[in-house]
Coordinates of C-alpha atoms in Angstrom, one line a residue:
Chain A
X165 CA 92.5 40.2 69.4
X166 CA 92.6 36.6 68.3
X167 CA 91.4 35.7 64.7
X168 CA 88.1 34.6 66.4
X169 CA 87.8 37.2 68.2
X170 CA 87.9 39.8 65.1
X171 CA 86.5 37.4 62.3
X172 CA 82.7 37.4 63.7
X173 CA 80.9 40.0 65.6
X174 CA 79.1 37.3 68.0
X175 CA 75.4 38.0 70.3
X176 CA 75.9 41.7 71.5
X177 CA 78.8 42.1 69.2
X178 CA 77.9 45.9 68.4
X179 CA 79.0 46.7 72.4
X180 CA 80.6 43.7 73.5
X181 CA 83.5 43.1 71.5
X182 CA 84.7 40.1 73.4
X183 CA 84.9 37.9 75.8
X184 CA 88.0 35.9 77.7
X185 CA 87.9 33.6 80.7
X186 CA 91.2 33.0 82.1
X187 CA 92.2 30.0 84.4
X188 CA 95.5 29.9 86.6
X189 CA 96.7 26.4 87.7
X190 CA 99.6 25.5 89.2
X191 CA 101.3 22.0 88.8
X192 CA 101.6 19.9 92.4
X193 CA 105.0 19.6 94.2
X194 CA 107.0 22.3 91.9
X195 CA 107.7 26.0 93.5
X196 CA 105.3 28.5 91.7
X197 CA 107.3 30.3 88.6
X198 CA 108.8 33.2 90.1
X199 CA 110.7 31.1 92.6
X200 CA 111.4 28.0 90.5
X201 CA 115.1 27.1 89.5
X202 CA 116.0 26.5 85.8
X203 CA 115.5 22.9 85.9
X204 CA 111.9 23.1 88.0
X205 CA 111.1 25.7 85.1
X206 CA 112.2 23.0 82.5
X207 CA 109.9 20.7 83.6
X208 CA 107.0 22.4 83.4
X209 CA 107.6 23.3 80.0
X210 CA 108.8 20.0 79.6
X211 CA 105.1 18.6 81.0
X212 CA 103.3 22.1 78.6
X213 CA 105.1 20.3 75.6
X214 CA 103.3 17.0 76.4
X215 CA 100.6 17.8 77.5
X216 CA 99.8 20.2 74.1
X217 CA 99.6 16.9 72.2
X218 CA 97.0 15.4 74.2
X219 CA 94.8 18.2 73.6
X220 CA 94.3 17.4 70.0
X221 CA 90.7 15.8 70.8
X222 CA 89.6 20.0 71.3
X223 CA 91.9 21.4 68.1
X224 CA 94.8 21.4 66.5
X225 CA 97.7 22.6 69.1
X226 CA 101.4 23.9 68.9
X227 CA 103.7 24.7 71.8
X228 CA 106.2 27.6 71.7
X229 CA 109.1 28.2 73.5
X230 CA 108.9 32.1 73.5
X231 CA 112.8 32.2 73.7
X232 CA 112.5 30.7 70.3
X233 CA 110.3 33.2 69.2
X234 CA 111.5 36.9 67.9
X235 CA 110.4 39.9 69.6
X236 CA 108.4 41.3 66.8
X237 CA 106.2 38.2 67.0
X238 CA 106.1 37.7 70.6
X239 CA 104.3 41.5 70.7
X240 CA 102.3 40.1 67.8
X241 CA 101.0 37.6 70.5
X242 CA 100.3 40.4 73.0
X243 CA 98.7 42.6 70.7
X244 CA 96.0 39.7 69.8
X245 CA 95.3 39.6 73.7
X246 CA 97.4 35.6 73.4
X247 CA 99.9 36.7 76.0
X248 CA 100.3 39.2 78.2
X249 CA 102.7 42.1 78.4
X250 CA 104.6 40.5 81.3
X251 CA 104.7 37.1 79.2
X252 CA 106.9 38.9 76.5
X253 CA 109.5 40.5 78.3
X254 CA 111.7 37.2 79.9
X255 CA 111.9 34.8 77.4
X256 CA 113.6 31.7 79.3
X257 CA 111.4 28.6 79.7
X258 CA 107.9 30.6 79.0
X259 CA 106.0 28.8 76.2
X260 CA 102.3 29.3 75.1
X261 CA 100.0 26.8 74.2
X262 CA 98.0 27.8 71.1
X263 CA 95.1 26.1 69.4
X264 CA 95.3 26.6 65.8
X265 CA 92.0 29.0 65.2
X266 CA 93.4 31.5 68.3
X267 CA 90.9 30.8 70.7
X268 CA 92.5 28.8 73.5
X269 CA 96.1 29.8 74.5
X270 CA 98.0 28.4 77.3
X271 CA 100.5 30.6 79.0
X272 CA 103.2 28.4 80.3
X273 CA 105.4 29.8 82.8
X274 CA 104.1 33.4 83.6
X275 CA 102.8 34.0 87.0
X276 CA 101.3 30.6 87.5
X277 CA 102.7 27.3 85.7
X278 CA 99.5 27.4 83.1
X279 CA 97.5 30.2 82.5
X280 CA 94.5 28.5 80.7
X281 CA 92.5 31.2 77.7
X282 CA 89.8 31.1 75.9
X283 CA 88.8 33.8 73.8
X284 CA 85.3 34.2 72.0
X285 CA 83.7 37.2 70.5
X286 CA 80.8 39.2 71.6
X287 CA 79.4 38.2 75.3
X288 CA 79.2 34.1 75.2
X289 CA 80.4 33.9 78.7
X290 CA 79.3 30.7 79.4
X291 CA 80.3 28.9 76.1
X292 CA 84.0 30.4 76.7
X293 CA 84.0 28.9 80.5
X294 CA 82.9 25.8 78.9
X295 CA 85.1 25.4 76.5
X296 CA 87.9 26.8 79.0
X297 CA 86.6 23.9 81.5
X298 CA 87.0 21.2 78.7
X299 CA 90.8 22.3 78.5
X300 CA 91.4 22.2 81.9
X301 CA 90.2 18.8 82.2
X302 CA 92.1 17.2 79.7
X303 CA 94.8 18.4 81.4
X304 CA 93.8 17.5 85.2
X305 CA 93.8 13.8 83.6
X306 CA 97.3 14.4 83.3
X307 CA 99.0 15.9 85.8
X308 CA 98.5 16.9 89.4
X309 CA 97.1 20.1 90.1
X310 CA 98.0 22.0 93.3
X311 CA 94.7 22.0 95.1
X312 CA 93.5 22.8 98.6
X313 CA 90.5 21.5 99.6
X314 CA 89.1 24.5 101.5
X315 CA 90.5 27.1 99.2
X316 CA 90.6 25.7 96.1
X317 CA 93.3 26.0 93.1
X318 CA 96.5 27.5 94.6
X319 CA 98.1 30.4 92.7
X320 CA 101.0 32.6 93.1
X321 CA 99.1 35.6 94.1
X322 CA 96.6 35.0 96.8
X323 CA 94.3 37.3 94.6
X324 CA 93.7 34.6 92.3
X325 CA 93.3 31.5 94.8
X326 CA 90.1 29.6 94.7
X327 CA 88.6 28.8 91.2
X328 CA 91.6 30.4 89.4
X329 CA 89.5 31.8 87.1
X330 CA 88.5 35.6 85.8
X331 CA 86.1 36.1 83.0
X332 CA 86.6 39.2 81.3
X333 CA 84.3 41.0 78.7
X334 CA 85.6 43.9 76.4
X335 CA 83.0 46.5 76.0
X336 CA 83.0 49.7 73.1
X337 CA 81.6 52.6 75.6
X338 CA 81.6 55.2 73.0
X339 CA 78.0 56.7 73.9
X340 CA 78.6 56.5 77.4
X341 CA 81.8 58.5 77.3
X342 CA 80.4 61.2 74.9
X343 CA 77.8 61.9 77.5
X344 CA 80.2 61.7 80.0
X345 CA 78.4 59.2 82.0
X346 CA 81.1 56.9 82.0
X347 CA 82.7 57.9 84.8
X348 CA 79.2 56.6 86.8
X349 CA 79.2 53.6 85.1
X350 CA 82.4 52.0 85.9
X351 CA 82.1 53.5 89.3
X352 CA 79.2 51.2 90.0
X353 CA 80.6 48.3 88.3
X354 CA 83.5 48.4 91.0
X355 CA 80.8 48.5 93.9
X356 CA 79.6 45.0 92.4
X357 CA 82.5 43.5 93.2
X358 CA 83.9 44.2 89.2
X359 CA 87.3 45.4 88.0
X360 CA 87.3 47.8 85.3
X361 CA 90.5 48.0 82.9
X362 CA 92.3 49.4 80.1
X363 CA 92.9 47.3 76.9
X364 CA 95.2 45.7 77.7
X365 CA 94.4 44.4 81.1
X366 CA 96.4 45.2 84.3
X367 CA 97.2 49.1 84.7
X368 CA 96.5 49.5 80.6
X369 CA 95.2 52.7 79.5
X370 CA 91.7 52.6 77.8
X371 CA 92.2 53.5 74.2
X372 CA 89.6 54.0 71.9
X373 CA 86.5 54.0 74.6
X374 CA 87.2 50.2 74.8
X375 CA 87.3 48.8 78.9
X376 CA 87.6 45.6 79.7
X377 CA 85.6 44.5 82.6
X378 CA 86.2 41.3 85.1
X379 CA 85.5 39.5 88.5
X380 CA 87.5 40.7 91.1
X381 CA 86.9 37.4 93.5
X382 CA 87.9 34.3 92.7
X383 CA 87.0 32.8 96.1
X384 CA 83.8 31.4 97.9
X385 CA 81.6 31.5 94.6
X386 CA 80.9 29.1 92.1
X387 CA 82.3 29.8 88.9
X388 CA 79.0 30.0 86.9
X389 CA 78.0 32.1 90.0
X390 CA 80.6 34.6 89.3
X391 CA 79.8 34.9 85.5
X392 CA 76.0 34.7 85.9
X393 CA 77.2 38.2 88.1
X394 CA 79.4 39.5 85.7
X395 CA 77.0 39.0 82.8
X396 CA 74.4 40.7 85.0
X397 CA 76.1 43.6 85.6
X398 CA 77.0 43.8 81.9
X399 CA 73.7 43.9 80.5
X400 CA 72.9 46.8 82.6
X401 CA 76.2 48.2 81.1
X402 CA 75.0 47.2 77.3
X403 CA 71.7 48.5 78.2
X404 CA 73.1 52.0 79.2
X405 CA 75.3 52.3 76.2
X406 CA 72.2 51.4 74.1
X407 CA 70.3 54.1 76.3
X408 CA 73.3 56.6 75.7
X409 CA 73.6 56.1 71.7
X410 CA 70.0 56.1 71.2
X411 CA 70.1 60.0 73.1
X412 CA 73.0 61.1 70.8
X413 CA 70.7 59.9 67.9
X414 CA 67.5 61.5 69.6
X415 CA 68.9 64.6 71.2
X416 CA 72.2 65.5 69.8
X417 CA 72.6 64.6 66.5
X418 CA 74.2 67.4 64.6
X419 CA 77.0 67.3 66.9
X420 CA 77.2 63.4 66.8
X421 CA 77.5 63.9 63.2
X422 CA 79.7 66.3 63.0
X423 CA 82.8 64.6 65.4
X424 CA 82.2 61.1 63.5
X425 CA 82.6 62.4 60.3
X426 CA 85.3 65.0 61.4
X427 CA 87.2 61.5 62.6
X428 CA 86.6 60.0 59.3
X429 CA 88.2 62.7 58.1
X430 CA 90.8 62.8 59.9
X431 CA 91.6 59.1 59.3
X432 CA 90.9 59.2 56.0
X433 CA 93.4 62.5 55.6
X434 CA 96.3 62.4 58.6
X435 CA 100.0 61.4 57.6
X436 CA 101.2 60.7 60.9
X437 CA 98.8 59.2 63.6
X438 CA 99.7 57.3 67.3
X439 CA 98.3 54.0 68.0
X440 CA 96.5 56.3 70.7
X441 CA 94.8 58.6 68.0
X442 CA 93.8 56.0 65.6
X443 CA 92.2 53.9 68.1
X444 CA 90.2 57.0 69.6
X445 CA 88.9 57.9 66.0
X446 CA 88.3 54.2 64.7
X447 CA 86.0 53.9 68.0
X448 CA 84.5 57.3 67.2
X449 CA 84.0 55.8 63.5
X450 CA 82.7 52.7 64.4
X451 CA 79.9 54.4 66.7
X452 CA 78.9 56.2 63.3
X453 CA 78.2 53.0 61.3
X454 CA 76.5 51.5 64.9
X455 CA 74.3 54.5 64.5
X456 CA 73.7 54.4 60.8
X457 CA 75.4 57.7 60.1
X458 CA 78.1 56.4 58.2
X459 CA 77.2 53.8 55.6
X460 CA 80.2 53.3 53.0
X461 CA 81.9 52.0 55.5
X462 CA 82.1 47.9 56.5
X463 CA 82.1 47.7 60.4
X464 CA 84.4 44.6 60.0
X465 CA 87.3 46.9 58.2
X466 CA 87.4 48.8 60.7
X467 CA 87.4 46.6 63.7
X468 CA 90.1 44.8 62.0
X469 CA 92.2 48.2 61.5
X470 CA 91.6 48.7 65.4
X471 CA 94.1 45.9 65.3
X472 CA 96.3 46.0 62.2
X473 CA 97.5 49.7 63.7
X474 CA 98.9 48.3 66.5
X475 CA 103.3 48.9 66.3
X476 CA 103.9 45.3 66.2
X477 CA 101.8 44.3 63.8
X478 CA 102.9 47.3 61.2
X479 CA 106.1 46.2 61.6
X480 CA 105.5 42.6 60.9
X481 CA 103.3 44.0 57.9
X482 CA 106.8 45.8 56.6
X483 CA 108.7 43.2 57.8
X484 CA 111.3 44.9 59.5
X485 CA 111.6 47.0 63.1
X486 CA 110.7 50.6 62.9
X487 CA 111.2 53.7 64.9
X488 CA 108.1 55.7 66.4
X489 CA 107.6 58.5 63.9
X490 CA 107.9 56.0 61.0
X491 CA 105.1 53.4 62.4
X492 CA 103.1 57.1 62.8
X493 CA 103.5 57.5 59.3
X494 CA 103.3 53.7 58.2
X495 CA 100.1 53.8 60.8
X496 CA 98.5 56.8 58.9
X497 CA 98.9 55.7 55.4
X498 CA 97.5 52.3 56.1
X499 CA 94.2 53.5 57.3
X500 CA 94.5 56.1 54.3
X501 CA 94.8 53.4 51.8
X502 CA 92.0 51.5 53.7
X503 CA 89.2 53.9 54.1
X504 CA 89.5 55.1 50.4
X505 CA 89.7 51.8 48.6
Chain B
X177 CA 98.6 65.5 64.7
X178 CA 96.9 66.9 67.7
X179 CA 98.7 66.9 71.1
X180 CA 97.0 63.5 73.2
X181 CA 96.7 65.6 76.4
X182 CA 94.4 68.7 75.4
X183 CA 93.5 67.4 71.4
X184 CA 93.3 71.2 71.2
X185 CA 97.2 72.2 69.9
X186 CA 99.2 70.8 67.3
X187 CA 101.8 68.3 68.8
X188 CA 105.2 69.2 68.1
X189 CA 106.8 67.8 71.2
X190 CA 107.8 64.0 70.7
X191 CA 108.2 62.0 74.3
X192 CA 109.9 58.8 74.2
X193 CA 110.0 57.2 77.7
X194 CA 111.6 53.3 78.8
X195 CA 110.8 52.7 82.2
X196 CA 112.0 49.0 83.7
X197 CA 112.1 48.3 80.0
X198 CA 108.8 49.4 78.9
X199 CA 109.0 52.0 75.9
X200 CA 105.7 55.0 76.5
X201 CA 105.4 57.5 73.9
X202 CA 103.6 60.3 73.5
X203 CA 102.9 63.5 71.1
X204 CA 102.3 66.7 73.1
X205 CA 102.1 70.1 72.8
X206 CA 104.0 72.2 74.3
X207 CA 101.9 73.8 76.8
X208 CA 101.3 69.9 78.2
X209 CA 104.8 68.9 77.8
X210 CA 106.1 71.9 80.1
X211 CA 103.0 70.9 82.7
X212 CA 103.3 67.5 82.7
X213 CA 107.1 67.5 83.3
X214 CA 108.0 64.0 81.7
X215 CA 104.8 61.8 81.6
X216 CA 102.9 62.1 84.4
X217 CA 102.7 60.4 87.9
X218 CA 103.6 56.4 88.5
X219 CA 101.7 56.0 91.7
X220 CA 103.4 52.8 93.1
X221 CA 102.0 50.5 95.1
X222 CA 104.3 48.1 96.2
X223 CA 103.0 47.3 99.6
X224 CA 99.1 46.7 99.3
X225 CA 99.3 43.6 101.3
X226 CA 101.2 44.5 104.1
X227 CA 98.0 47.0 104.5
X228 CA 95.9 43.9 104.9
X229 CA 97.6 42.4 107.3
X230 CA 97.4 42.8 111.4
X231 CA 101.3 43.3 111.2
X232 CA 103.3 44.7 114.1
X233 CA 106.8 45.2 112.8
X234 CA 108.5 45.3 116.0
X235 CA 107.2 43.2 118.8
X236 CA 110.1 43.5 121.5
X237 CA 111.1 39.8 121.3
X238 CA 113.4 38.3 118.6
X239 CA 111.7 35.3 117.2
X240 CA 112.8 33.5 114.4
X241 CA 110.5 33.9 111.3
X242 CA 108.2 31.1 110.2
X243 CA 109.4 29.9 106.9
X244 CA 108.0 27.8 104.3
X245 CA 109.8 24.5 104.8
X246 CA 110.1 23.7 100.8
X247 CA 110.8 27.4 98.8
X248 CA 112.2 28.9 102.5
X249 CA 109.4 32.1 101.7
X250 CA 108.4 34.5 105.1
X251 CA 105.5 36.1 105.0
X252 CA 108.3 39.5 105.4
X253 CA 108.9 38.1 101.4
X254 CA 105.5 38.2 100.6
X255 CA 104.9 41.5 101.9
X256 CA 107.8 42.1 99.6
X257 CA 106.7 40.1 96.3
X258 CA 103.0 39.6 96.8
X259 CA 103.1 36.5 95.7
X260 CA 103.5 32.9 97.6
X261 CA 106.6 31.1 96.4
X262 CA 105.0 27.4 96.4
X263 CA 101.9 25.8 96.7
X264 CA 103.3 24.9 100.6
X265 CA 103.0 28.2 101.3
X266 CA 99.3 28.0 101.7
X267 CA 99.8 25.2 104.7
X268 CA 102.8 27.1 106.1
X269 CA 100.8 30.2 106.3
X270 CA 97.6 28.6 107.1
X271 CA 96.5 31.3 109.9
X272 CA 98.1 34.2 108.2
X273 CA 96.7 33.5 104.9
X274 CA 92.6 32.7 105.8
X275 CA 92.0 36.6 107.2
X276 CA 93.7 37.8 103.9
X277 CA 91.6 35.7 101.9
X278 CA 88.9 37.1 103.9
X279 CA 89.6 40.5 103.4
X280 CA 90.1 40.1 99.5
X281 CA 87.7 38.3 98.4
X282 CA 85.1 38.1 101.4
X283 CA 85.5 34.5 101.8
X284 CA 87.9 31.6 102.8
X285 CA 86.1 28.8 101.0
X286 CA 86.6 27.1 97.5
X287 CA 82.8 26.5 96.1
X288 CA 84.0 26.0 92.8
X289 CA 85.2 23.4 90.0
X290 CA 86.9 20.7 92.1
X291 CA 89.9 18.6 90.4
X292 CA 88.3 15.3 89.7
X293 CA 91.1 13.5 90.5
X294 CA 92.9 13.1 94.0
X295 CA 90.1 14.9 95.9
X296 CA 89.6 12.3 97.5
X297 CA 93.4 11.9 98.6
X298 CA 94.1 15.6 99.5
X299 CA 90.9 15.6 101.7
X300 CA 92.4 12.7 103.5
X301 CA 96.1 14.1 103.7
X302 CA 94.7 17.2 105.1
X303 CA 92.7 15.2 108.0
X304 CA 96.0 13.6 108.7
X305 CA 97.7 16.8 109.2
X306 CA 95.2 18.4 111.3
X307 CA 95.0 15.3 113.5
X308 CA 99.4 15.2 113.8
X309 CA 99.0 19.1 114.9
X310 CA 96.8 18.1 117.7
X311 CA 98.6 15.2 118.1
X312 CA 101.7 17.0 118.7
X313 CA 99.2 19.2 121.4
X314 CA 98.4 16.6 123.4
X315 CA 101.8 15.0 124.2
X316 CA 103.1 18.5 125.1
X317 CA 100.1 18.7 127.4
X318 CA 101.0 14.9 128.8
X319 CA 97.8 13.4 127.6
X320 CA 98.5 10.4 126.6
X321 CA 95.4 8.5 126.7
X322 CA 93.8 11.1 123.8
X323 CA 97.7 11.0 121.7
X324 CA 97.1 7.2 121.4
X325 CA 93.6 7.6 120.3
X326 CA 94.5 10.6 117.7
X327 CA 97.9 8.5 117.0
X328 CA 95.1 5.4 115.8
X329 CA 92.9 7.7 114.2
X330 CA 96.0 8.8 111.8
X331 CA 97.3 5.3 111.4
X332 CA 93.6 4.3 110.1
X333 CA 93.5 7.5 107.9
X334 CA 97.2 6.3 106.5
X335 CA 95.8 2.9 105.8
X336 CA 93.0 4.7 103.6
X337 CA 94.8 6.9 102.0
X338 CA 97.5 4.3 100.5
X339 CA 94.5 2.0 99.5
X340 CA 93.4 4.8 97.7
X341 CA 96.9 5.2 96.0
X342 CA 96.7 1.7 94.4

């Protein structure tokens, strides 16, 4: 998650831990990325690297060319939600875009020329389409967008044609899943038109009761239509977590009790933890300070170690590469030396 | 460290997996290493599109494919990438393209943020297309009284459009 989107907890911030909208836009007259020769995909990074300068009236920008960019750090990127897994793996003429406080990052070069970000915590769905509008318009005043008239922005995938856009919220479902009514949740959320995803979007496992919901359509709606919907549909979400925690607390609470603080123990006790285990017992901790069972405990620590866990940024913390079993151990005493301080 | 499967046995098995250069790993327990073989199932889906098309594969007749005059895309590549290779493709594929956009989002028409600039342009270029298609109708149907009207109704259009340029 971006530093903005860890640094403050934001309106709903105790389920909604963030939100993203996402535009695709393609530049006019050049063939979309996965067809375009080496000079076609110059250009566009060539037009990114310009076009990151008149930007400056929004932030403070700088351009990267990922091939310039070490692996570790590139992973860095994807683990803060800046890039996406595919946008680390070729390197050659893919650059990002990114504003200096995290919040708007520019894919250049993945499946579509621009990939346009804005991340915000908690649920400010319309402030992050606004801001994400703002971008795209200092761009537009720029270049040439390819644009159909009847169907809107054209993208590579006719899944995204239209507005371009997806909005995205990340919600913490831990009540839902311990009364295992998540499964009829997110089952209605897909009837409503919704896409429901792991943590780190496309065909990502959910770790650590965290799902990302999004629009599906990006096609015969107005965009503040289609978050108006989404933001709809999330309440109803938020209000069923809310509904869910206050039953552990009403109904259940020895239990409750007794798995958060066995996961604070375990955390504050294991030598070698996966990024998998850690995140499943930081969410379980987390619900325990949302609930007011645990109380020496800052919520913002450990939101913040839901990222710092993650392989790449370990490694970056020991400067060097590691295998598996060492980042388990590296993993485990970090949150040790955290929760005990 | 508990296994991730069950959380019920103590992992001992360590399962380090690279798939199209993708590093997985998992710690199991036994019992859920043996049963899950390697790492479960990839269900792949490389062909969800061609399922939303009317496509017959073999219609009896060879007939060239349509191909998209600038990236030379067919719609037998899409089918294969699911993904359009230029922003041509949309025009090429026209007819193919508006009951697929149809089926996946439940609509063929943009209601949303429109590019400020150029709108005005495209809406025109567009017109000028649809109008050579017909135009290109007619002659092959010998009507020549309604080419020379379309032919004048594109010639205007032109003149608007470059004024526009300026």
């Amino acid at each position: 998650m971006s530093k903005s989107w860890t640094k403050k907890d934001g309106p709903q911030g105790d389920i909604c831990l963030g939100t993203r909208i996402r535009l695709a836009r393609n530049l006019a007259k050049l063939p979309f990325p996965a067809t375009a020769n080496r000079d076609q995909a110059k250009q566009v990074m060539k037009t990114a690297k310009e076009l990151s300068g008149g930007l400056d009236q929004l932030a403070s920008f700088r351009f990267l060319d990922l091939a310039e960019v070490d692996e570790l750090e590139r992973q860095i990127l994807m683990e803060k939600h800046l890039i996406s897994p595919e946008h680390t793996k070729k390197t050659s003429n893919k650059g990002l875009i990114l504003s200096e406080n995290e919040d708007i990052s520019i894919m250049v070069n993945e499946e579509d020329h621009f990939r346009i970000q804005v991340l915000m915590p908690g649920l400010q769905l319309n402030e992050a389409w606004e801001l994400a509008n703002r971008v795209d318009d200092l761009i537009e005043a720029n270049v040439d967008y390819a644009f159909d008239p009847d169907i809107g922005y054209l993208t590579a995938c006719p899944t995204n044609v239209g507005t371009g856009m997806r909005g995205s919220l990340m919600l913490h479902l831990p009540g839902l899943a311990r009364i295992n009514q998540l499964g009829n949740v997110l089952k209605s959320v897909s009837q409503f038109g919704l896409v429901v995803r792991g943590l780190y979007g496309e065909g990502s496992e959910s770790y650590g009761s965290i799902y990302q919901i999004s629009n599906q359509v990006s096609l015969g709606h107005s965009e503040s239509d289609m978050l108006e919907h989404l933001a709809r549909v999330a309440e109803q979400i938020t209000a069923s977590e809310r509904q869910a925690r206050k039953y552990l607390q009403e109904h259940n609470l020895p239990e409750s009790e007794d798995q958060i603080y066995r996961a604070y123990g375990l955390l504050a006790h294991a030598r070698i933890i996966s990024t998998k285990e850690a995140l499943d017992l930081l969410s379980t901790v987390l619900l325990g300070i949302d609930l007011g069972l645990i109380h020496d405990l800052d919520r913002g620590l450990v939101k913040k170690l839901m990222v710092e866990i993650r392989s790449a940024h370990l490694q970056k913390m020991m400067g060097q590469s590691l295998p598996a079993q060492e980042r388990d151990r590296l993993r485990a005493s970090l949150i040790r030396e955290r929760l005990n301080r | 460290m508990l296994c991730e499967k069950c959380q019920k046995e103590t992992a001992s098995v360590h399962v380090t997996k690279i798939v199209n250069g993708e590093k997985t790993e998992a710690h199991l327990c036994q019992n859920c290493a043996k049963e899950l073989g390697e790492f479960g199932l990839n269900i792949d889906l490389p062909n969800l599109f061609a399922s939303l098309f009317d496509y017959a594969p073999f219609s009896g007749k060879l007939v060239r494919p349509k191909q998209c005059p600038t990236c030379r895309l067919t719609m037998e590549d899409f089918r294969e990438l699911n993904q359009f290779g230029c922003s041509d493709c949309y025009e090429t594929f026209r007819d193919e393209i508006e009951p697929l956009l149809r089926r996946l989002h439940g609509s063929n028409h943009h209601e949303g943020k429109v590019p400020a600039q150029g709108y005005a342009t495209l809406s025109v270029e567009r017109q000028i297309r649809t109008l050579r298609e017909r135009l290109q109708q007619v002659i092959s149907m010998e009507n020549y009284e309604e080419a020379a009207r379309i032919r004048d109704q594109i010639r205007a259009l032109e003149r608007q459009s470059h004024g526009e340029g300026k």
